[in-house]
Amino acid sequence: MTTNRTRRPGGRTWTVARVVRDRNAGLYLASVVVSGFGTSALWLASGVWVKDLTGSDGLAALCMLAMWAPTLAGPLLGTLADRVRRKPLLIGTSLLMAGLLLTLFAVDSPRGVWLLYAVLFVHGAAGVVHDAAESALIATAVDGSLLGDFNGLRTTADEGMKLLAPLAGAGLYAAYGGAGVALLDAVTFLLATVLYALLRVREERPGPPAGAGRGRTAEGARHLWSHPVLRPLVSAGGATMLCAGLSGALVYAVVDGLGHSPAYAGVLYAVQGAGSVVLGLLAGPALRRFGELRFAAYGIALLSAAVALRAVPNDPLAWVCSAAIGAGLPAVLIAALTAVQRETPGPLLGRATATAHTLVFAPNVLGLAAGAILVELLDHRLLLVVLGLVLLAPAAGLLQSAASAERTASRSPSDASPA
């Protein structure tokens, strides 16, 4: 089972240096850093840009929605990653976005905001296709024993950019306006294109599709649902992100309970990001030691405790809880992605990855919306304690699945096929 496949014979542990020395893994990580920097900067600047042009908080909030909405079409968009060779798709998608972002130089009045929304929507759709193609290509281009380490380091790179890029984006916006940030994002896409072109991969041209279009799109979901390891991981990931969205909507109430101004939320987010950076560095060895199911379960259990303890109005404890949330939340995401890459046939990997992303990340949007309503109706401390208890359910479910997988793996052939 997957629990055992994460360990190489002889128990050798691969280090961060081993991943970076792998040519393809190093190039991929560099592309994540480069493109993630530009994208994170644009996410912040786009809302500020719309707010400055229109004066509307609601219209500014729509920027994030425009980038997230294409995630709901993940199963359909992921089909593209299985229909063409993935390296050219990554290059083509990056070049497309570099060109589209330059059109934002025309946005200089409220009448041009529609163009910004359109580009952000395409940006989000390209991101879904990009993630599906990248995940599928990584599974074939990077040594299978390095997948857990790579996905952990990717999380570290993502979170590192989220800590740095917003500050750079804010400074660039203040100096040159939204067009300057759009230019930065375009340049990062061009740099990522160069890195993708340097990859050494051999891809066969995908064969002609079989079956009806709707059936091909649903194949990724069927694979996830029928697999004994992927189904509990993706289900737990979706439940965890739903609760994370609810918890995230309460952060300003937590800050208010601590007696600080709303700007203090930035400090808590920075500490949370630092926790995710550390978790990313440790993810590979932890996956080999515990397996995907147990690693995800322990991460959710840590998240559960941290969310519940946030109800206590204490500054040092709030910092500890933020770091624990940063370390606990990505565990199930890293475990699920690594398992999908290991357990999915190559021709199906694009659809399976995109479908998994939709099932895991879409609930986060619902959680944010529900949390924004509930925080006005109920005491945030009660909500945090309840969320902490609810998170114990997916953690327990994963531990039960892990125990079941281990019992099945330990059965002898005679036990499995009695006379």
Tab-separated table of C-alpha atoms in Angstrom:
chain	number	residue	atom	x	y	z
A	1	MET	CA	0.000	0.000	0.000
A	2	THR	CA	0.981	3.660	-0.242
A	3	THR	CA	1.983	3.693	3.407
A	4	ASN	CA	4.936	1.455	2.616
A	5	ARG	CA	5.781	2.868	-0.786
A	6	THR	CA	6.940	6.164	0.686
A	7	ARG	CA	10.049	4.469	2.117
A	8	ARG	CA	12.977	3.390	-0.028
A	9	PRO	CA	14.517	-0.043	0.542
A	10	GLY	CA	17.159	0.187	3.203
A	11	GLY	CA	15.414	3.140	4.885
A	12	ARG	CA	17.623	5.783	3.254
A	13	THR	CA	16.356	9.275	3.945
A	14	TRP	CA	16.584	11.821	1.154
A	15	THR	CA	17.526	15.326	2.238
A	16	VAL	CA	16.601	18.777	1.004
A	17	ALA	CA	19.983	18.971	-0.706
A	18	ARG	CA	19.226	15.769	-2.632
A	19	VAL	CA	16.024	17.280	-4.010
A	20	VAL	CA	17.700	20.514	-5.038
A	21	ARG	CA	20.533	18.618	-6.743
A	22	ASP	CA	18.005	16.818	-8.930
A	23	ARG	CA	18.001	18.927	-12.117
A	24	ASN	CA	14.291	18.760	-12.884
A	25	ALA	CA	13.233	19.173	-9.259
A	26	GLY	CA	15.502	22.212	-8.893
A	27	LEU	CA	14.129	23.821	-12.051
A	28	TYR	CA	10.554	23.210	-10.937
A	29	LEU	CA	11.192	24.726	-7.522
A	30	ALA	CA	12.804	27.757	-9.139
A	31	SER	CA	9.730	28.185	-11.360
A	32	VAL	CA	7.460	27.952	-8.302
A	33	VAL	CA	9.434	30.702	-6.567
A	34	VAL	CA	9.508	32.954	-9.621
A	35	SER	CA	5.887	32.613	-10.744
A	36	GLY	CA	4.582	32.511	-7.160
A	37	PHE	CA	6.266	35.815	-6.409
A	38	GLY	CA	4.515	37.601	-9.250
A	39	THR	CA	1.141	35.984	-8.624
A	40	SER	CA	1.134	36.747	-4.887
A	41	ALA	CA	2.059	40.361	-5.590
A	42	LEU	CA	-0.800	40.702	-8.086
A	43	TRP	CA	-3.346	39.156	-5.711
A	44	LEU	CA	-2.729	41.919	-3.205
A	45	ALA	CA	-2.363	44.760	-5.674
A	46	SER	CA	-5.467	43.912	-7.718
A	47	GLY	CA	-7.829	44.518	-4.789
A	48	VAL	CA	-6.074	47.757	-3.842
A	49	TRP	CA	-6.166	48.809	-7.508
A	50	VAL	CA	-9.923	48.310	-7.783
A	51	LYS	CA	-10.507	50.007	-4.429
A	52	ASP	CA	-8.548	53.065	-5.588
A	53	LEU	CA	-10.385	53.212	-8.919
A	54	THR	CA	-13.931	52.631	-7.654
A	55	GLY	CA	-13.909	53.271	-3.902
A	56	SER	CA	-15.893	50.046	-3.447
A	57	ASP	CA	-14.876	47.340	-0.950
A	58	GLY	CA	-17.248	44.878	-2.608
A	59	LEU	CA	-15.751	45.355	-6.062
A	60	ALA	CA	-12.273	45.014	-4.581
A	61	ALA	CA	-13.242	41.707	-2.968
A	62	LEU	CA	-14.405	40.397	-6.356
A	63	CYS	CA	-10.761	40.259	-7.486
A	64	MET	CA	-10.108	37.290	-5.234
A	65	LEU	CA	-13.342	35.658	-6.373
A	66	ALA	CA	-12.356	36.099	-10.022
A	67	MET	CA	-9.104	34.219	-9.432
A	68	TRP	CA	-10.689	31.472	-7.315
A	69	ALA	CA	-13.808	30.816	-9.421
A	70	PRO	CA	-12.079	28.700	-12.122
A	71	THR	CA	-11.140	26.179	-9.424
A	72	LEU	CA	-14.750	24.970	-9.571
A	73	ALA	CA	-14.133	23.888	-13.190
A	74	GLY	CA	-11.039	21.906	-12.222
A	75	PRO	CA	-12.202	18.514	-13.593
A	76	LEU	CA	-12.928	20.072	-16.995
A	77	LEU	CA	-9.795	22.223	-17.178
A	78	GLY	CA	-7.640	19.335	-16.015
A	79	THR	CA	-8.690	17.336	-19.071
A	80	LEU	CA	-6.504	19.630	-21.172
A	81	ALA	CA	-3.430	18.475	-19.242
A	82	ASP	CA	-4.157	14.890	-20.350
A	83	ARG	CA	-4.871	15.745	-23.988
A	84	VAL	CA	-1.545	17.356	-24.915
A	85	ARG	CA	2.097	17.074	-23.914
A	86	ARG	CA	2.573	18.797	-20.606
A	87	LYS	CA	5.875	20.639	-21.045
A	88	PRO	CA	4.650	22.582	-24.122
A	89	LEU	CA	1.385	23.237	-22.259
A	90	LEU	CA	3.258	24.796	-19.340
A	91	ILE	CA	5.300	26.945	-21.704
A	92	GLY	CA	2.271	28.000	-23.746
A	93	THR	CA	0.188	28.833	-20.665
A	94	SER	CA	2.978	30.982	-19.220
A	95	LEU	CA	3.456	32.873	-22.492
A	96	LEU	CA	-0.307	33.438	-22.763
A	97	MET	CA	-0.451	34.959	-19.284
A	98	ALA	CA	2.612	37.130	-19.888
A	99	GLY	CA	0.861	38.626	-22.911
A	100	LEU	CA	-2.533	39.057	-21.237
A	101	LEU	CA	-1.079	40.798	-18.203
A	102	LEU	CA	0.368	43.523	-20.407
A	103	THR	CA	-3.170	44.478	-21.459
A	104	LEU	CA	-3.712	45.758	-17.909
A	105	PHE	CA	-1.735	48.880	-18.830
A	106	ALA	CA	-5.053	50.021	-20.336
A	107	VAL	CA	-6.799	49.969	-16.931
A	108	ASP	CA	-6.715	53.556	-15.696
A	109	SER	CA	-10.344	54.317	-14.798
A	110	PRO	CA	-13.409	52.577	-13.307
A	111	ARG	CA	-14.578	51.751	-16.844
A	112	GLY	CA	-11.547	49.514	-17.317
A	113	VAL	CA	-12.109	47.389	-14.214
A	114	TRP	CA	-13.928	44.757	-16.289
A	115	LEU	CA	-10.654	44.064	-18.127
A	116	LEU	CA	-8.863	43.494	-14.826
A	117	TYR	CA	-11.563	41.012	-13.749
A	118	ALA	CA	-11.320	39.211	-17.088
A	119	VAL	CA	-7.542	38.873	-16.880
A	120	LEU	CA	-7.763	37.691	-13.268
A	121	PHE	CA	-10.338	35.068	-14.273
A	122	VAL	CA	-8.109	33.784	-17.076
A	123	HIS	CA	-5.192	33.930	-14.624
A	124	GLY	CA	-7.102	31.621	-12.281
A	125	ALA	CA	-8.109	29.247	-15.088
A	126	ALA	CA	-4.533	29.127	-16.377
A	127	GLY	CA	-3.412	28.372	-12.834
A	128	VAL	CA	-5.713	25.338	-12.663
A	129	VAL	CA	-4.398	24.005	-15.985
A	130	HIS	CA	-0.860	24.881	-14.971
A	131	ASP	CA	-1.084	23.046	-11.638
A	132	ALA	CA	-2.570	19.948	-13.254
A	133	ALA	CA	0.072	19.803	-15.993
A	134	GLU	CA	2.895	20.540	-13.576
A	135	SER	CA	1.802	17.870	-11.096
A	136	ALA	CA	1.477	15.292	-13.859
A	137	LEU	CA	4.864	16.156	-15.347
A	138	ILE	CA	6.568	16.162	-11.952
A	139	ALA	CA	5.383	12.620	-11.326
A	140	THR	CA	7.302	11.453	-14.412
A	141	ALA	CA	10.220	13.907	-14.480
A	142	VAL	CA	11.235	13.724	-10.808
A	143	ASP	CA	12.484	10.588	-9.063
A	144	GLY	CA	9.475	8.974	-7.368
A	145	SER	CA	11.368	8.750	-4.085
A	146	LEU	CA	11.646	12.553	-4.074
A	147	LEU	CA	7.958	13.390	-4.562
A	148	GLY	CA	7.163	13.893	-0.875
A	149	ASP	CA	10.272	16.009	-0.353
A	150	PHE	CA	9.536	18.010	-3.489
A	151	ASN	CA	5.926	18.731	-2.519
A	152	GLY	CA	7.073	19.790	0.942
A	153	LEU	CA	9.678	22.126	-0.511
A	154	ARG	CA	7.094	23.486	-2.914
A	155	THR	CA	4.942	24.399	0.083
A	156	THR	CA	7.964	26.086	1.654
A	157	ALA	CA	8.558	28.056	-1.549
A	158	ASP	CA	4.878	29.032	-1.840
A	159	GLU	CA	4.657	30.212	1.749
A	160	GLY	CA	7.975	32.016	1.515
A	161	MET	CA	6.688	33.976	-1.463
A	162	LYS	CA	3.460	34.800	0.390
A	163	LEU	CA	5.574	36.370	3.117
A	164	LEU	CA	7.721	38.456	0.773
A	165	ALA	CA	5.704	39.139	-2.371
A	166	PRO	CA	2.831	41.153	-0.829
A	167	LEU	CA	5.328	43.622	0.636
A	168	ALA	CA	7.082	43.941	-2.706
A	169	GLY	CA	3.748	44.252	-4.505
A	170	ALA	CA	2.563	46.972	-2.141
A	171	GLY	CA	5.779	48.928	-2.608
A	172	LEU	CA	5.690	48.544	-6.381
A	173	TYR	CA	2.027	49.574	-6.478
A	174	ALA	CA	2.744	52.671	-4.403
A	175	ALA	CA	5.578	53.653	-6.762
A	176	TYR	CA	4.217	52.686	-10.194
A	177	GLY	CA	0.558	51.751	-9.776
A	178	GLY	CA	-1.218	48.544	-10.723
A	179	ALA	CA	0.361	48.422	-14.173
A	180	GLY	CA	3.786	48.098	-12.550
A	181	VAL	CA	2.663	45.031	-10.583
A	182	ALA	CA	1.101	43.534	-13.729
A	183	LEU	CA	4.420	44.015	-15.521
A	184	LEU	CA	6.225	42.247	-12.663
A	185	ASP	CA	3.844	39.279	-12.931
A	186	ALA	CA	4.323	39.160	-16.708
A	187	VAL	CA	8.101	39.108	-16.314
A	188	THR	CA	7.900	36.274	-13.772
A	189	PHE	CA	5.820	34.238	-16.239
A	190	LEU	CA	8.481	34.791	-18.901
A	191	LEU	CA	11.218	33.691	-16.508
A	192	ALA	CA	9.181	30.594	-15.618
A	193	THR	CA	8.882	29.838	-19.348
A	194	VAL	CA	12.675	29.753	-19.626
A	195	LEU	CA	12.893	27.379	-16.653
A	196	TYR	CA	10.285	25.039	-18.157
A	197	ALA	CA	12.161	25.024	-21.461
A	198	LEU	CA	15.280	23.796	-19.642
A	199	LEU	CA	13.523	20.707	-18.262
A	200	ARG	CA	14.839	17.392	-19.559
A	201	VAL	CA	11.764	15.255	-20.063
A	202	ARG	CA	10.619	12.845	-22.736
A	203	GLU	CA	6.894	12.822	-23.358
A	204	GLU	CA	4.913	10.666	-25.697
A	205	ARG	CA	2.128	12.376	-27.585
A	206	PRO	CA	-1.161	11.406	-25.877
A	207	GLY	CA	-3.301	9.002	-27.861
A	208	PRO	CA	-6.748	9.919	-29.167
A	209	PRO	CA	-9.360	10.219	-26.409
A	210	ALA	CA	-11.675	7.285	-25.826
A	211	GLY	CA	-15.298	7.611	-24.808
A	212	ALA	CA	-17.605	10.594	-24.509
A	213	GLY	CA	-16.254	13.944	-23.385
A	214	ARG	CA	-18.285	14.005	-20.160
A	215	GLY	CA	-17.133	10.507	-19.276
A	216	ARG	CA	-13.472	11.407	-19.829
A	217	THR	CA	-13.828	14.451	-17.578
A	218	ALA	CA	-15.347	12.326	-14.797
A	219	GLU	CA	-12.617	9.678	-14.943
A	220	GLY	CA	-10.454	11.633	-12.511
A	221	ALA	CA	-13.267	11.774	-9.944
A	222	ARG	CA	-14.011	8.064	-10.377
A	223	HIS	CA	-10.371	7.194	-9.806
A	224	LEU	CA	-10.175	9.288	-6.644
A	225	TRP	CA	-13.405	7.875	-5.254
A	226	SER	CA	-12.544	4.239	-5.941
A	227	HIS	CA	-9.017	4.348	-4.518
A	228	PRO	CA	-8.742	3.234	-0.851
A	229	VAL	CA	-6.032	5.802	-0.035
A	230	LEU	CA	-6.963	8.757	-2.241
A	231	ARG	CA	-10.633	8.833	-1.250
A	232	PRO	CA	-10.031	9.370	2.496
A	233	LEU	CA	-7.190	11.826	1.845
A	234	VAL	CA	-9.161	14.020	-0.550
A	235	SER	CA	-12.289	13.842	1.631
A	236	ALA	CA	-10.302	14.809	4.722
A	237	GLY	CA	-8.603	17.585	2.764
A	238	GLY	CA	-11.937	19.080	1.743
A	239	ALA	CA	-13.320	18.889	5.286
A	240	THR	CA	-10.143	20.422	6.685
A	241	MET	CA	-10.160	23.308	4.222
A	242	LEU	CA	-13.829	23.981	4.976
A	243	CYS	CA	-12.985	24.330	8.667
A	244	ALA	CA	-9.863	26.341	7.803
A	245	GLY	CA	-12.005	28.780	5.852
A	246	LEU	CA	-14.372	29.157	8.788
A	247	SER	CA	-11.431	29.657	11.150
A	248	GLY	CA	-9.772	32.148	8.805
A	249	ALA	CA	-12.890	34.305	8.782
A	250	LEU	CA	-12.589	34.651	12.570
A	251	VAL	CA	-9.028	35.997	12.631
A	252	TYR	CA	-10.068	39.637	13.075
A	253	ALA	CA	-12.331	38.671	15.958
A	254	VAL	CA	-9.350	36.869	17.506
A	255	VAL	CA	-7.223	39.993	17.070
A	256	ASP	CA	-9.951	42.130	18.625
A	257	GLY	CA	-10.127	39.725	21.571
A	258	LEU	CA	-6.380	40.178	22.065
A	259	GLY	CA	-6.903	43.948	22.269
A	260	HIS	CA	-4.964	44.839	19.111
A	261	SER	CA	-5.780	46.788	15.963
A	262	PRO	CA	-6.790	44.856	12.808
A	263	ALA	CA	-3.258	45.305	11.414
A	264	TYR	CA	-2.063	42.780	14.028
A	265	ALA	CA	-3.633	40.067	11.855
A	266	GLY	CA	-0.656	40.539	9.530
A	267	VAL	CA	1.669	39.488	12.343
A	268	LEU	CA	-0.346	36.330	12.980
A	269	TYR	CA	-0.395	35.521	9.266
A	270	ALA	CA	3.386	35.959	9.097
A	271	VAL	CA	3.873	33.557	12.019
A	272	GLN	CA	1.496	31.110	10.352
A	273	GLY	CA	3.505	31.330	7.139
A	274	ALA	CA	6.694	30.614	9.063
A	275	GLY	CA	5.076	27.458	10.452
A	276	SER	CA	4.238	26.329	6.928
A	277	VAL	CA	7.810	26.953	5.786
A	278	VAL	CA	9.131	24.683	8.546
A	279	LEU	CA	6.538	22.001	7.816
A	280	GLY	CA	7.506	22.006	4.147
A	281	LEU	CA	11.131	21.308	5.027
A	282	LEU	CA	10.156	18.373	7.260
A	283	ALA	CA	7.406	16.915	5.080
A	284	GLY	CA	9.536	14.467	3.073
A	285	PRO	CA	11.098	12.652	6.041
A	286	ALA	CA	7.756	12.706	7.892
A	287	LEU	CA	5.945	11.143	4.920
A	288	ARG	CA	8.503	8.364	4.776
A	289	ARG	CA	8.199	7.718	8.488
A	290	PHE	CA	4.417	7.828	8.855
A	291	GLY	CA	2.982	7.397	5.362
A	292	GLU	CA	0.509	9.777	3.720
A	293	LEU	CA	-2.528	8.823	5.816
A	294	ARG	CA	-0.918	9.134	9.235
A	295	PHE	CA	1.077	12.240	8.293
A	296	ALA	CA	-2.133	13.975	7.221
A	297	ALA	CA	-3.968	12.803	10.346
A	298	TYR	CA	-1.287	14.136	12.689
A	299	GLY	CA	-1.283	17.461	10.850
A	300	ILE	CA	-5.064	17.813	11.181
A	301	ALA	CA	-4.875	16.889	14.879
A	302	LEU	CA	-2.300	19.659	15.396
A	303	LEU	CA	-4.552	22.060	13.506
A	304	SER	CA	-7.505	21.002	15.662
A	305	ALA	CA	-5.709	21.829	18.895
A	306	ALA	CA	-4.379	25.144	17.575
A	307	VAL	CA	-7.779	26.329	16.319
A	308	ALA	CA	-9.490	25.509	19.617
A	309	LEU	CA	-6.768	27.142	21.751
A	310	ARG	CA	-7.104	30.362	19.751
A	311	ALA	CA	-10.207	30.952	21.844
A	312	VAL	CA	-7.907	31.849	24.765
A	313	PRO	CA	-7.035	35.602	24.581
A	314	ASN	CA	-3.292	35.401	25.214
A	315	ASP	CA	-0.627	36.875	22.927
A	316	PRO	CA	2.143	34.256	23.312
A	317	LEU	CA	-0.429	31.472	22.924
A	318	ALA	CA	-1.839	33.195	19.828
A	319	TRP	CA	1.621	33.146	18.253
A	320	VAL	CA	2.085	29.458	19.098
A	321	CYS	CA	-1.348	28.635	17.697
A	322	SER	CA	-0.646	30.547	14.484
A	323	ALA	CA	2.619	28.663	13.970
A	324	ALA	CA	0.834	25.361	14.705
A	325	ILE	CA	-1.924	26.186	12.211
A	326	GLY	CA	0.728	26.959	9.613
A	327	ALA	CA	2.383	23.600	10.270
A	328	GLY	CA	-0.779	21.519	10.593
A	329	LEU	CA	-2.875	22.764	7.690
A	330	PRO	CA	-0.501	21.985	4.777
A	331	ALA	CA	0.110	18.402	5.963
A	332	VAL	CA	-3.064	16.982	4.447
A	333	LEU	CA	-2.547	19.006	1.250
A	334	ILE	CA	1.010	17.717	0.771
A	335	ALA	CA	-0.028	14.168	1.617
A	336	ALA	CA	-2.978	14.212	-0.795
A	337	LEU	CA	-0.970	15.635	-3.707
A	338	THR	CA	1.880	13.189	-3.173
A	339	ALA	CA	-0.522	10.250	-3.002
A	340	VAL	CA	-2.331	11.367	-6.165
A	341	GLN	CA	0.986	11.558	-8.004
A	342	ARG	CA	2.048	8.118	-6.779
A	343	GLU	CA	-1.220	6.276	-7.233
A	344	THR	CA	-2.602	7.672	-10.505
A	345	PRO	CA	-1.725	6.403	-13.995
A	346	GLY	CA	0.101	8.995	-16.100
A	347	PRO	CA	-2.607	9.468	-18.783
A	348	LEU	CA	-5.149	10.254	-16.042
A	349	LEU	CA	-2.980	12.373	-13.768
A	350	GLY	CA	-3.985	15.798	-15.075
A	351	ARG	CA	-7.707	15.187	-14.520
A	352	ALA	CA	-7.157	13.494	-11.164
A	353	THR	CA	-4.971	16.337	-9.893
A	354	ALA	CA	-7.355	19.071	-11.034
A	355	THR	CA	-10.358	17.222	-9.590
A	356	ALA	CA	-8.550	16.739	-6.279
A	357	HIS	CA	-7.713	20.452	-6.165
A	358	THR	CA	-11.372	21.334	-6.742
A	359	LEU	CA	-12.619	18.936	-4.067
A	360	VAL	CA	-10.048	20.150	-1.553
A	361	PHE	CA	-9.938	23.909	-2.156
A	362	ALA	CA	-13.519	24.771	-3.156
A	363	PRO	CA	-14.802	24.145	0.409
A	364	ASN	CA	-12.376	26.806	1.635
A	365	VAL	CA	-14.356	29.460	-0.237
A	366	LEU	CA	-17.595	28.196	1.308
A	367	GLY	CA	-15.982	28.222	4.737
A	368	LEU	CA	-14.853	31.825	4.361
A	369	ALA	CA	-18.366	32.887	3.354
A	370	ALA	CA	-20.028	30.945	6.178
A	371	GLY	CA	-17.515	32.232	8.716
A	372	ALA	CA	-18.176	35.831	7.726
A	373	ILE	CA	-21.857	35.282	8.572
A	374	LEU	CA	-21.416	33.215	11.743
A	375	VAL	CA	-18.920	35.590	13.351
A	376	GLU	CA	-21.674	38.228	13.388
A	377	LEU	CA	-24.144	35.871	15.061
A	378	LEU	CA	-22.100	33.843	17.565
A	379	ASP	CA	-19.194	34.332	19.962
A	380	HIS	CA	-15.989	33.622	18.033
A	381	ARG	CA	-14.539	31.699	20.994
A	382	LEU	CA	-17.392	29.214	20.890
A	383	LEU	CA	-16.975	28.833	17.142
A	384	LEU	CA	-13.237	28.159	17.496
A	385	VAL	CA	-13.761	25.447	20.116
A	386	VAL	CA	-16.461	23.789	18.006
A	387	LEU	CA	-14.262	23.899	14.900
A	388	GLY	CA	-11.391	22.354	16.839
A	389	LEU	CA	-13.618	19.470	17.891
A	390	VAL	CA	-15.041	19.024	14.393
A	391	LEU	CA	-11.518	18.737	12.951
A	392	LEU	CA	-10.916	15.664	15.088
A	393	ALA	CA	-13.354	13.736	12.862
A	394	PRO	CA	-11.268	13.767	9.623
A	395	ALA	CA	-8.117	13.087	11.671
A	396	ALA	CA	-9.719	10.034	13.267
A	397	GLY	CA	-11.016	8.860	9.895
A	398	LEU	CA	-7.523	8.981	8.381
A	399	LEU	CA	-6.034	7.054	11.299
A	400	GLN	CA	-8.721	4.405	10.850
A	401	SER	CA	-7.975	4.198	7.108
A	402	ALA	CA	-4.247	3.876	7.854
A	403	ALA	CA	-4.860	1.053	10.309
A	404	SER	CA	-7.087	-0.707	7.779
A	405	ALA	CA	-4.463	-0.342	5.046
A	406	GLU	CA	-1.774	-1.747	7.316
A	407	ARG	CA	-3.930	-4.752	8.247
A	408	THR	CA	-4.607	-5.454	4.571
A	409	ALA	CA	-0.922	-5.149	3.674
A	410	SER	CA	0.080	-7.524	6.475
A	411	ARG	CA	-2.291	-10.307	5.403
A	412	SER	CA	-0.610	-13.320	3.842
A	413	PRO	CA	-1.693	-14.674	0.433
A	414	SER	CA	-3.353	-17.589	2.179
A	415	ASP	CA	-5.315	-15.198	4.378
A	416	ALA	CA	-6.384	-13.150	1.362
A	417	SER	CA	-7.461	-16.229	-0.610
A	418	PRO	CA	-8.594	-18.912	1.845
A	419	ALA	CA	-9.156	-22.381	0.499
